[in-house]
Structure formats: structure tokens, C-alpha cells
Short mmCIF file of N, CA and C in Angstrom, two decimals:
data_model
loop_
_atom_site.label_atom_id
_atom_site.label_comp_id
_atom_site.label_asym_id
_atom_site.label_seq_id
_atom_site.Cartn_x
_atom_site.Cartn_y
_atom_site.Cartn_z
N MET A 956 -30.23 87.46 22.07
CA MET A 956 -31.05 86.37 22.53
C MET A 956 -32.35 86.37 21.74
N GLY A 957 -32.78 85.21 21.36
CA GLY A 957 -34.06 85.07 20.69
C GLY A 957 -33.98 84.44 19.31
N SER A 958 -32.78 84.33 18.76
CA SER A 958 -32.68 83.81 17.39
C SER A 958 -33.09 82.34 17.31
N LEU A 959 -32.77 81.52 18.30
CA LEU A 959 -33.19 80.12 18.28
C LEU A 959 -34.71 80.03 18.37
N ALA A 960 -35.30 80.79 19.26
CA ALA A 960 -36.76 80.80 19.39
C ALA A 960 -37.41 81.22 18.08
N VAL A 961 -36.86 82.23 17.44
CA VAL A 961 -37.42 82.71 16.18
C VAL A 961 -37.30 81.64 15.09
N GLY A 962 -36.16 80.96 15.03
CA GLY A 962 -36.00 79.89 14.05
C GLY A 962 -37.04 78.80 14.23
N ILE A 963 -37.30 78.44 15.47
CA ILE A 963 -38.30 77.40 15.75
C ILE A 963 -39.70 77.91 15.42
N ILE A 964 -40.01 79.12 15.82
CA ILE A 964 -41.32 79.71 15.53
C ILE A 964 -41.57 79.75 14.02
N LEU A 965 -40.61 80.28 13.28
CA LEU A 965 -40.79 80.39 11.82
C LEU A 965 -40.92 79.01 11.17
N GLY A 966 -40.15 78.04 11.64
CA GLY A 966 -40.25 76.69 11.11
C GLY A 966 -41.62 76.08 11.37
N LEU A 967 -42.14 76.28 12.57
CA LEU A 967 -43.47 75.77 12.90
C LEU A 967 -44.55 76.46 12.07
N GLU A 968 -44.45 77.79 11.98
CA GLU A 968 -45.45 78.54 11.23
C GLU A 968 -45.44 78.19 9.74
N GLU A 969 -44.29 77.83 9.22
CA GLU A 969 -44.19 77.45 7.82
C GLU A 969 -44.82 76.09 7.54
N ARG A 970 -44.78 75.21 8.52
CA ARG A 970 -45.21 73.82 8.32
C ARG A 970 -46.59 73.49 8.88
N MET A 971 -47.13 74.38 9.70
CA MET A 971 -48.39 74.04 10.37
C MET A 971 -49.48 75.05 10.03
N LYS A 972 -50.72 74.58 10.12
CA LYS A 972 -51.87 75.47 9.99
C LYS A 972 -51.95 76.31 11.27
N PRO A 973 -52.46 77.52 11.20
CA PRO A 973 -52.53 78.37 12.40
C PRO A 973 -53.20 77.68 13.60
N GLU A 974 -54.26 76.91 13.35
CA GLU A 974 -54.96 76.26 14.46
C GLU A 974 -54.19 75.08 15.03
N GLU A 975 -53.15 74.63 14.35
CA GLU A 975 -52.32 73.52 14.84
C GLU A 975 -51.11 73.98 15.64
N LEU A 976 -50.81 75.26 15.58
CA LEU A 976 -49.60 75.77 16.25
C LEU A 976 -49.68 75.58 17.76
N PRO A 977 -48.54 75.28 18.37
CA PRO A 977 -48.52 75.16 19.83
C PRO A 977 -48.65 76.53 20.50
N VAL A 978 -48.92 76.50 21.78
CA VAL A 978 -48.94 77.73 22.57
C VAL A 978 -47.48 78.07 22.86
N ILE A 979 -46.98 79.08 22.21
CA ILE A 979 -45.58 79.46 22.35
C ILE A 979 -45.42 80.33 23.59
N THR A 980 -44.53 79.89 24.48
CA THR A 980 -44.29 80.60 25.73
C THR A 980 -42.80 80.92 25.83
N ILE A 981 -42.49 82.17 26.08
CA ILE A 981 -41.11 82.63 26.23
C ILE A 981 -40.81 82.71 27.73
N VAL A 982 -39.74 82.05 28.14
CA VAL A 982 -39.38 81.99 29.56
C VAL A 982 -38.01 82.65 29.76
N GLU A 983 -37.92 83.52 30.77
CA GLU A 983 -36.68 84.24 31.07
C GLU A 983 -36.42 84.27 32.57
N PRO A 984 -35.16 84.47 32.96
CA PRO A 984 -34.85 84.69 34.38
C PRO A 984 -35.55 85.97 34.85
N GLU A 985 -36.08 85.96 36.05
CA GLU A 985 -36.82 87.12 36.54
C GLU A 985 -35.97 88.39 36.62
N THR A 986 -34.66 88.24 36.75
CA THR A 986 -33.79 89.42 36.88
C THR A 986 -33.43 90.06 35.54
N VAL A 987 -33.67 89.34 34.44
CA VAL A 987 -33.32 89.87 33.11
C VAL A 987 -34.44 89.56 32.11
N ALA A 988 -35.65 89.85 32.48
CA ALA A 988 -36.81 89.49 31.67
C ALA A 988 -37.20 90.63 30.73
N CYS A 989 -36.36 90.88 29.73
CA CYS A 989 -36.60 92.00 28.81
C CYS A 989 -37.72 91.71 27.82
N TYR A 990 -37.89 90.46 27.39
CA TYR A 990 -39.01 90.13 26.50
C TYR A 990 -40.32 90.23 27.30
N TYR A 991 -40.30 89.73 28.52
CA TYR A 991 -41.47 89.82 29.40
C TYR A 991 -41.85 91.29 29.60
N LEU A 992 -40.86 92.14 29.91
CA LEU A 992 -41.11 93.57 30.11
C LEU A 992 -41.71 94.19 28.86
N SER A 993 -41.13 93.89 27.72
CA SER A 993 -41.62 94.45 26.46
C SER A 993 -43.05 94.02 26.17
N ALA A 994 -43.36 92.77 26.45
CA ALA A 994 -44.72 92.27 26.24
C ALA A 994 -45.70 92.93 27.22
N GLN A 995 -45.28 93.13 28.47
CA GLN A 995 -46.14 93.75 29.48
C GLN A 995 -46.46 95.20 29.11
N LYS A 996 -45.51 95.89 28.53
CA LYS A 996 -45.74 97.30 28.13
C LYS A 996 -46.77 97.37 27.00
N ALA A 997 -46.84 96.32 26.19
CA ALA A 997 -47.86 96.17 25.15
C ALA A 997 -47.95 97.34 24.18
N ASP A 998 -46.83 97.96 23.88
CA ASP A 998 -46.82 99.03 22.88
C ASP A 998 -46.13 98.62 21.59
N GLY A 999 -45.75 97.34 21.52
CA GLY A 999 -45.11 96.81 20.32
C GLY A 999 -43.62 97.06 20.23
N LYS A 1000 -43.08 97.86 21.16
CA LYS A 1000 -41.67 98.22 21.12
C LYS A 1000 -40.83 97.33 22.03
N ARG A 1001 -39.53 97.28 21.73
CA ARG A 1001 -38.58 96.59 22.61
C ARG A 1001 -38.28 97.52 23.78
N HIS A 1002 -38.14 96.94 24.96
CA HIS A 1002 -37.81 97.74 26.14
C HIS A 1002 -36.56 97.20 26.82
N HIS A 1003 -35.72 98.12 27.25
CA HIS A 1003 -34.43 97.81 27.85
C HIS A 1003 -34.56 97.79 29.37
N LEU A 1004 -33.93 96.80 30.00
CA LEU A 1004 -33.88 96.74 31.46
C LEU A 1004 -32.73 97.62 31.95
N GLU A 1005 -33.01 98.47 32.86
CA GLU A 1005 -31.99 99.37 33.41
C GLU A 1005 -31.26 98.71 34.58
N GLY A 1006 -30.09 99.23 34.86
CA GLY A 1006 -29.34 98.78 36.03
C GLY A 1006 -28.54 97.52 35.78
N LEU A 1007 -27.90 97.08 36.83
CA LEU A 1007 -27.07 95.89 36.78
C LEU A 1007 -27.96 94.67 36.90
N THR A 1008 -27.88 93.82 35.91
CA THR A 1008 -28.67 92.60 35.95
C THR A 1008 -27.72 91.41 36.04
N LYS A 1009 -28.20 90.36 36.70
CA LYS A 1009 -27.34 89.21 36.90
C LYS A 1009 -28.22 87.96 37.01
N THR A 1010 -27.71 86.88 36.45
CA THR A 1010 -28.38 85.59 36.58
C THR A 1010 -27.37 84.49 36.35
N MET A 1011 -27.59 83.35 36.99
CA MET A 1011 -26.72 82.21 36.73
C MET A 1011 -27.05 81.61 35.36
N MET A 1012 -28.21 81.97 34.81
CA MET A 1012 -28.63 81.49 33.49
C MET A 1012 -27.97 82.37 32.43
N ALA A 1013 -26.66 82.24 32.33
CA ALA A 1013 -25.85 83.16 31.51
C ALA A 1013 -26.30 83.22 30.06
N GLY A 1014 -26.74 82.13 29.50
CA GLY A 1014 -27.19 82.13 28.11
C GLY A 1014 -28.48 82.91 27.90
N LEU A 1015 -29.16 83.26 28.98
CA LEU A 1015 -30.39 84.04 28.90
C LEU A 1015 -30.22 85.43 29.49
N ASN A 1016 -28.98 85.83 29.73
CA ASN A 1016 -28.70 87.13 30.33
C ASN A 1016 -28.74 88.21 29.26
N CYS A 1017 -29.88 88.86 29.15
CA CYS A 1017 -30.12 89.82 28.08
C CYS A 1017 -30.94 90.97 28.63
N GLN A 1018 -30.51 92.20 28.36
CA GLN A 1018 -31.23 93.36 28.86
C GLN A 1018 -32.16 93.99 27.83
N THR A 1019 -31.98 93.66 26.55
CA THR A 1019 -32.79 94.24 25.48
C THR A 1019 -33.13 93.15 24.47
N PRO A 1020 -34.40 93.03 24.09
CA PRO A 1020 -34.75 92.05 23.06
C PRO A 1020 -34.03 92.34 21.75
N SER A 1021 -33.70 91.29 21.05
CA SER A 1021 -33.06 91.40 19.75
C SER A 1021 -33.94 92.20 18.80
N ILE A 1022 -33.32 93.09 18.05
CA ILE A 1022 -34.06 93.93 17.10
C ILE A 1022 -34.73 93.09 16.01
N THR A 1023 -34.10 91.98 15.64
CA THR A 1023 -34.69 91.12 14.60
C THR A 1023 -35.63 90.07 15.18
N ALA A 1024 -35.36 89.61 16.39
CA ALA A 1024 -36.20 88.57 16.99
C ALA A 1024 -37.49 89.13 17.58
N TRP A 1025 -37.44 90.31 18.15
CA TRP A 1025 -38.59 90.84 18.87
C TRP A 1025 -39.88 90.87 18.05
N PRO A 1026 -39.90 91.39 16.82
CA PRO A 1026 -41.19 91.43 16.11
C PRO A 1026 -41.81 90.05 15.90
N ILE A 1027 -41.01 89.05 15.67
CA ILE A 1027 -41.53 87.70 15.44
C ILE A 1027 -42.03 87.10 16.75
N ILE A 1028 -41.24 87.24 17.79
CA ILE A 1028 -41.66 86.74 19.10
C ILE A 1028 -42.90 87.49 19.57
N ARG A 1029 -42.89 88.80 19.44
CA ARG A 1029 -44.05 89.63 19.86
C ARG A 1029 -45.34 89.17 19.18
N ASP A 1030 -45.26 88.85 17.88
CA ASP A 1030 -46.46 88.49 17.13
C ASP A 1030 -46.84 87.02 17.25
N SER A 1031 -45.96 86.18 17.78
CA SER A 1031 -46.23 84.74 17.81
C SER A 1031 -46.39 84.15 19.20
N ALA A 1032 -45.68 84.68 20.19
CA ALA A 1032 -45.77 84.12 21.54
C ALA A 1032 -47.12 84.46 22.17
N LYS A 1033 -47.66 83.50 22.87
CA LYS A 1033 -48.95 83.71 23.55
C LYS A 1033 -48.75 84.03 25.04
N PHE A 1034 -47.63 83.56 25.60
CA PHE A 1034 -47.36 83.78 27.02
C PHE A 1034 -45.88 84.09 27.22
N TYR A 1035 -45.63 84.82 28.28
CA TYR A 1035 -44.26 85.14 28.70
C TYR A 1035 -44.18 84.82 30.18
N GLY A 1036 -43.14 84.11 30.58
CA GLY A 1036 -43.00 83.75 31.98
C GLY A 1036 -41.60 84.04 32.48
N THR A 1037 -41.51 84.20 33.78
CA THR A 1037 -40.22 84.40 34.42
C THR A 1037 -40.04 83.35 35.50
N LEU A 1038 -38.78 83.10 35.84
CA LEU A 1038 -38.51 82.16 36.92
C LEU A 1038 -37.32 82.62 37.73
N SER A 1039 -37.33 82.23 38.99
CA SER A 1039 -36.23 82.55 39.90
C SER A 1039 -35.11 81.55 39.71
N GLU A 1040 -33.97 81.87 40.26
CA GLU A 1040 -32.83 80.95 40.21
C GLU A 1040 -33.12 79.69 41.02
N ASP A 1041 -33.89 79.82 42.11
CA ASP A 1041 -34.25 78.64 42.91
C ASP A 1041 -35.11 77.66 42.11
N ILE A 1042 -36.07 78.19 41.37
CA ILE A 1042 -36.93 77.34 40.54
C ILE A 1042 -36.10 76.69 39.43
N ASP A 1043 -35.21 77.46 38.84
CA ASP A 1043 -34.33 76.91 37.80
C ASP A 1043 -33.47 75.79 38.36
N ALA A 1044 -32.91 76.00 39.54
CA ALA A 1044 -32.07 74.97 40.17
C ALA A 1044 -32.88 73.71 40.45
N GLU A 1045 -34.13 73.87 40.88
CA GLU A 1045 -35.00 72.71 41.11
C GLU A 1045 -35.22 71.93 39.82
N GLY A 1046 -35.42 72.66 38.72
CA GLY A 1046 -35.59 72.01 37.43
C GLY A 1046 -34.35 71.25 37.00
N MET A 1047 -33.18 71.86 37.21
CA MET A 1047 -31.91 71.18 36.90
C MET A 1047 -31.79 69.89 37.69
N ALA A 1048 -32.11 69.98 38.98
CA ALA A 1048 -31.99 68.81 39.87
C ALA A 1048 -32.98 67.72 39.47
N ARG A 1049 -34.21 68.10 39.11
CA ARG A 1049 -35.20 67.10 38.71
C ARG A 1049 -34.76 66.41 37.42
N LEU A 1050 -34.22 67.16 36.47
CA LEU A 1050 -33.71 66.55 35.23
C LEU A 1050 -32.54 65.61 35.53
N GLY A 1051 -31.70 66.01 36.46
CA GLY A 1051 -30.53 65.20 36.83
C GLY A 1051 -30.87 63.99 37.68
N HIS A 1052 -32.01 64.04 38.35
CA HIS A 1052 -32.50 62.93 39.19
C HIS A 1052 -33.97 62.70 38.85
N PRO A 1053 -34.24 62.10 37.69
CA PRO A 1053 -35.61 61.96 37.22
C PRO A 1053 -36.41 60.92 38.01
N LEU A 1054 -37.69 60.92 37.75
CA LEU A 1054 -38.57 59.90 38.32
C LEU A 1054 -38.17 58.54 37.74
N GLU A 1055 -38.45 57.49 38.48
CA GLU A 1055 -38.09 56.15 38.03
C GLU A 1055 -38.69 55.87 36.65
N GLY A 1056 -37.85 55.39 35.76
CA GLY A 1056 -38.28 55.07 34.40
C GLY A 1056 -38.02 56.18 33.40
N ASP A 1057 -37.78 57.39 33.89
CA ASP A 1057 -37.47 58.51 32.99
C ASP A 1057 -35.96 58.61 32.80
N PRO A 1058 -35.52 59.07 31.65
CA PRO A 1058 -34.08 59.20 31.43
C PRO A 1058 -33.51 60.43 32.14
N LYS A 1059 -32.26 60.33 32.53
CA LYS A 1059 -31.55 61.47 33.11
C LYS A 1059 -31.20 62.43 31.98
N VAL A 1060 -31.37 63.73 32.25
CA VAL A 1060 -31.01 64.77 31.29
C VAL A 1060 -30.03 65.71 31.98
N VAL A 1061 -28.86 65.87 31.40
CA VAL A 1061 -27.88 66.82 31.91
C VAL A 1061 -28.16 68.15 31.22
N SER A 1062 -28.72 69.07 31.96
CA SER A 1062 -29.10 70.36 31.41
C SER A 1062 -28.60 71.46 32.33
N GLY A 1063 -27.87 72.39 31.76
CA GLY A 1063 -27.30 73.48 32.55
C GLY A 1063 -28.33 74.54 32.90
N GLU A 1064 -27.83 75.62 33.46
CA GLU A 1064 -28.67 76.67 34.02
C GLU A 1064 -29.64 77.28 33.01
N SER A 1065 -29.14 77.66 31.83
CA SER A 1065 -30.02 78.23 30.81
C SER A 1065 -30.88 77.16 30.15
N GLY A 1066 -30.29 76.03 29.89
CA GLY A 1066 -31.01 74.95 29.22
C GLY A 1066 -32.19 74.44 30.00
N ALA A 1067 -32.11 74.46 31.31
CA ALA A 1067 -33.18 73.91 32.15
C ALA A 1067 -34.32 74.90 32.39
N ALA A 1068 -34.18 76.14 31.97
CA ALA A 1068 -35.17 77.17 32.31
C ALA A 1068 -36.59 76.82 31.85
N GLY A 1069 -36.75 76.41 30.61
CA GLY A 1069 -38.09 76.08 30.12
C GLY A 1069 -38.72 74.93 30.89
N PHE A 1070 -37.93 73.87 31.11
CA PHE A 1070 -38.43 72.73 31.88
C PHE A 1070 -38.78 73.17 33.30
N ALA A 1071 -37.90 73.94 33.93
CA ALA A 1071 -38.12 74.37 35.31
C ALA A 1071 -39.42 75.18 35.42
N TYR A 1072 -39.66 76.02 34.45
CA TYR A 1072 -40.87 76.84 34.44
C TYR A 1072 -42.12 75.94 34.36
N VAL A 1073 -42.12 75.02 33.41
CA VAL A 1073 -43.26 74.12 33.24
C VAL A 1073 -43.43 73.22 34.47
N TYR A 1074 -42.32 72.68 34.98
CA TYR A 1074 -42.38 71.81 36.16
C TYR A 1074 -43.00 72.55 37.35
N GLU A 1075 -42.62 73.80 37.53
CA GLU A 1075 -43.17 74.58 38.64
C GLU A 1075 -44.66 74.82 38.45
N ILE A 1076 -45.07 75.16 37.26
CA ILE A 1076 -46.50 75.40 37.01
C ILE A 1076 -47.32 74.13 37.22
N LEU A 1077 -46.77 73.01 36.81
CA LEU A 1077 -47.51 71.75 36.95
C LEU A 1077 -47.52 71.20 38.38
N SER A 1078 -46.48 71.49 39.14
CA SER A 1078 -46.37 70.88 40.47
C SER A 1078 -46.76 71.79 41.63
N ASN A 1079 -46.91 73.06 41.39
CA ASN A 1079 -47.23 74.00 42.46
C ASN A 1079 -48.73 74.29 42.49
N PRO A 1080 -49.43 73.83 43.53
CA PRO A 1080 -50.89 74.04 43.59
C PRO A 1080 -51.28 75.52 43.53
N ALA A 1081 -50.42 76.40 43.99
CA ALA A 1081 -50.73 77.83 43.98
C ALA A 1081 -50.75 78.40 42.56
N LEU A 1082 -50.27 77.64 41.58
CA LEU A 1082 -50.22 78.13 40.20
C LEU A 1082 -51.31 77.53 39.32
N ALA A 1083 -52.40 77.10 39.92
CA ALA A 1083 -53.51 76.51 39.17
C ALA A 1083 -54.05 77.49 38.13
N LYS A 1084 -54.08 78.76 38.47
CA LYS A 1084 -54.57 79.77 37.52
C LYS A 1084 -53.66 79.83 36.29
N ASP A 1085 -52.35 79.76 36.49
CA ASP A 1085 -51.41 79.77 35.37
C ASP A 1085 -51.59 78.52 34.51
N ARG A 1086 -51.77 77.38 35.16
CA ARG A 1086 -52.01 76.12 34.42
C ARG A 1086 -53.24 76.27 33.53
N ALA A 1087 -54.30 76.80 34.09
CA ALA A 1087 -55.54 76.97 33.32
C ALA A 1087 -55.33 77.97 32.18
N GLU A 1088 -54.67 79.04 32.46
CA GLU A 1088 -54.43 80.06 31.42
C GLU A 1088 -53.61 79.51 30.26
N LEU A 1089 -52.65 78.65 30.58
CA LEU A 1089 -51.84 78.01 29.54
C LEU A 1089 -52.55 76.82 28.90
N GLY A 1090 -53.67 76.40 29.49
CA GLY A 1090 -54.41 75.25 28.95
C GLY A 1090 -53.73 73.93 29.24
N LEU A 1091 -52.98 73.86 30.33
CA LEU A 1091 -52.26 72.63 30.67
C LEU A 1091 -53.11 71.72 31.53
N ASP A 1092 -53.23 70.48 31.10
CA ASP A 1092 -53.93 69.47 31.89
C ASP A 1092 -53.29 68.11 31.61
N GLN A 1093 -53.92 67.04 32.08
CA GLN A 1093 -53.34 65.71 31.94
C GLN A 1093 -53.25 65.25 30.49
N ASN A 1094 -53.91 65.94 29.57
CA ASN A 1094 -53.86 65.58 28.15
C ASN A 1094 -52.89 66.44 27.34
N SER A 1095 -52.23 67.36 28.00
CA SER A 1095 -51.33 68.28 27.29
C SER A 1095 -50.07 67.57 26.81
N ARG A 1096 -49.60 67.99 25.66
CA ARG A 1096 -48.31 67.55 25.15
C ARG A 1096 -47.41 68.78 25.18
N ILE A 1097 -46.31 68.67 25.89
CA ILE A 1097 -45.43 69.80 26.12
C ILE A 1097 -44.07 69.51 25.50
N ILE A 1098 -43.58 70.46 24.75
CA ILE A 1098 -42.24 70.36 24.18
C ILE A 1098 -41.37 71.40 24.85
N VAL A 1099 -40.27 70.97 25.42
CA VAL A 1099 -39.32 71.88 26.06
C VAL A 1099 -37.96 71.63 25.44
N LEU A 1100 -37.27 72.68 25.08
CA LEU A 1100 -35.94 72.55 24.51
C LEU A 1100 -34.89 72.89 25.55
N SER A 1101 -33.88 72.05 25.64
CA SER A 1101 -32.71 72.35 26.47
C SER A 1101 -31.56 72.58 25.52
N THR A 1102 -31.02 73.76 25.56
CA THR A 1102 -29.99 74.15 24.59
C THR A 1102 -28.58 74.07 25.13
N GLU A 1103 -28.43 73.54 26.33
CA GLU A 1103 -27.07 73.42 26.87
C GLU A 1103 -27.01 72.28 27.86
N GLY A 1104 -25.82 71.76 27.99
CA GLY A 1104 -25.55 70.73 28.99
C GLY A 1104 -24.88 71.36 30.20
N ASN A 1105 -23.92 70.67 30.74
CA ASN A 1105 -23.20 71.09 31.94
C ASN A 1105 -22.10 72.08 31.57
N THR A 1106 -22.47 73.35 31.41
CA THR A 1106 -21.51 74.37 30.99
C THR A 1106 -20.74 74.99 32.16
N ASP A 1107 -21.24 74.82 33.37
CA ASP A 1107 -20.56 75.31 34.58
C ASP A 1107 -20.49 74.13 35.55
N PRO A 1108 -19.47 73.27 35.38
CA PRO A 1108 -19.42 72.02 36.16
C PRO A 1108 -19.51 72.21 37.67
N ASP A 1109 -18.87 73.23 38.22
CA ASP A 1109 -18.91 73.43 39.67
C ASP A 1109 -20.32 73.76 40.14
N ASN A 1110 -20.98 74.70 39.46
CA ASN A 1110 -22.34 75.07 39.85
C ASN A 1110 -23.31 73.92 39.59
N TYR A 1111 -23.15 73.23 38.49
CA TYR A 1111 -24.01 72.09 38.18
C TYR A 1111 -23.92 71.03 39.28
N HIS A 1112 -22.70 70.68 39.67
CA HIS A 1112 -22.50 69.67 40.73
C HIS A 1112 -23.13 70.14 42.04
N LYS A 1113 -22.94 71.40 42.37
CA LYS A 1113 -23.50 71.96 43.61
C LYS A 1113 -25.02 71.86 43.59
N ILE A 1114 -25.63 72.23 42.48
CA ILE A 1114 -27.10 72.24 42.38
C ILE A 1114 -27.66 70.82 42.28
N VAL A 1115 -27.14 70.03 41.37
CA VAL A 1115 -27.75 68.74 41.05
C VAL A 1115 -27.36 67.65 42.03
N ASP A 1116 -26.12 67.67 42.51
CA ASP A 1116 -25.65 66.57 43.36
C ASP A 1116 -25.60 66.91 44.85
N GLU A 1117 -25.10 68.10 45.20
CA GLU A 1117 -24.95 68.44 46.61
C GLU A 1117 -26.24 68.91 47.26
N ASN A 1118 -27.00 69.75 46.56
CA ASN A 1118 -28.22 70.32 47.12
C ASN A 1118 -29.46 69.68 46.52
N ASN A 1119 -29.37 68.47 46.10
CA ASN A 1119 -30.47 67.79 45.42
C ASN A 1119 -31.69 67.63 46.34
N PRO A 1120 -32.80 68.24 45.99
CA PRO A 1120 -34.00 68.09 46.81
C PRO A 1120 -34.76 66.80 46.54
N PHE A 1121 -34.33 66.00 45.59
CA PHE A 1121 -35.07 64.81 45.20
C PHE A 1121 -34.40 63.58 45.72
#
């Protein structure tokens, strides 16, 4: 895990001046947050998560940062965030049932993680400190990548259609 993020980071760094670069934030499921753990340890090394880890965000199920991706992510990312499966499911549902005038986006469990993280930070009053730390306000331009569609049709239907909070 991490090669897509690294490709995007390197592409941005090649084309932009340092002061133009976006605030790069790495988002992982809270149960398998190996990049987050490695960043928290702040010793520059990759750290492995012990024990049985599980997440419905299968594309992000990783216990150890990639040996090739970690140095680039470590040196370029400004923030690392984690999210619960409930927050991820809310993000999937919001993408599947957007606000009036917005397009519907079919995004699976892993694909919706970045959006779900940002949506939670922007919509949860208790996360005002996180919003400020990330520099998010009404003038922010946010880019979120969804790398998968409906890869688990049964779970997607359950989350987006049956348990839709919107």
C-alpha cells in the first residue's frame, strides 16, 4: 500500500513549486493504521502493527508501510488521519446520496475513505481543532481520490441503500 500515493506525490513535487504543494494527508482505517503509527513514532522507521487486523476497507488493509513508499510519504505528508468503519460507511452513503445538484459517486469501502475523513472533519463540530490544524475553511480547495467503485456489491447495497442516513 502506498504506491498510488507516492506516484501522485512525486508527480506534484515534480510540477509544482514547494510553496504551491497541497497539504498531503494520508488516511487509513483505524484498525490498520501502519503509516499513522510510523509517523507517530517519529523515528523515521516503518513500524508493523501486531496482531490480527481487520477492516472492510480491504484495499487499505496493510500492517506495514511499503519499504519503497514509506520514505517518500514520510518526507512529504503533513498529516496522517484514521477513520472508523462507521465514518467510512457514512462517507459512502453521502457519495451515493449527494446533496441536491451534486453528482452521485459510486465509491466502495477503500475508495470512500479520503472523502469520509474530510466529510467528518468538515461536518463534525467537535473536530474544529482538526479543521484548523489542516487549514480547512470555506475557501479551501480539497482534492480527494476514490480508487474503487462498488467492489463488494452486498456490503455497498447494505451501507448505501439499506442503512442510508441521508
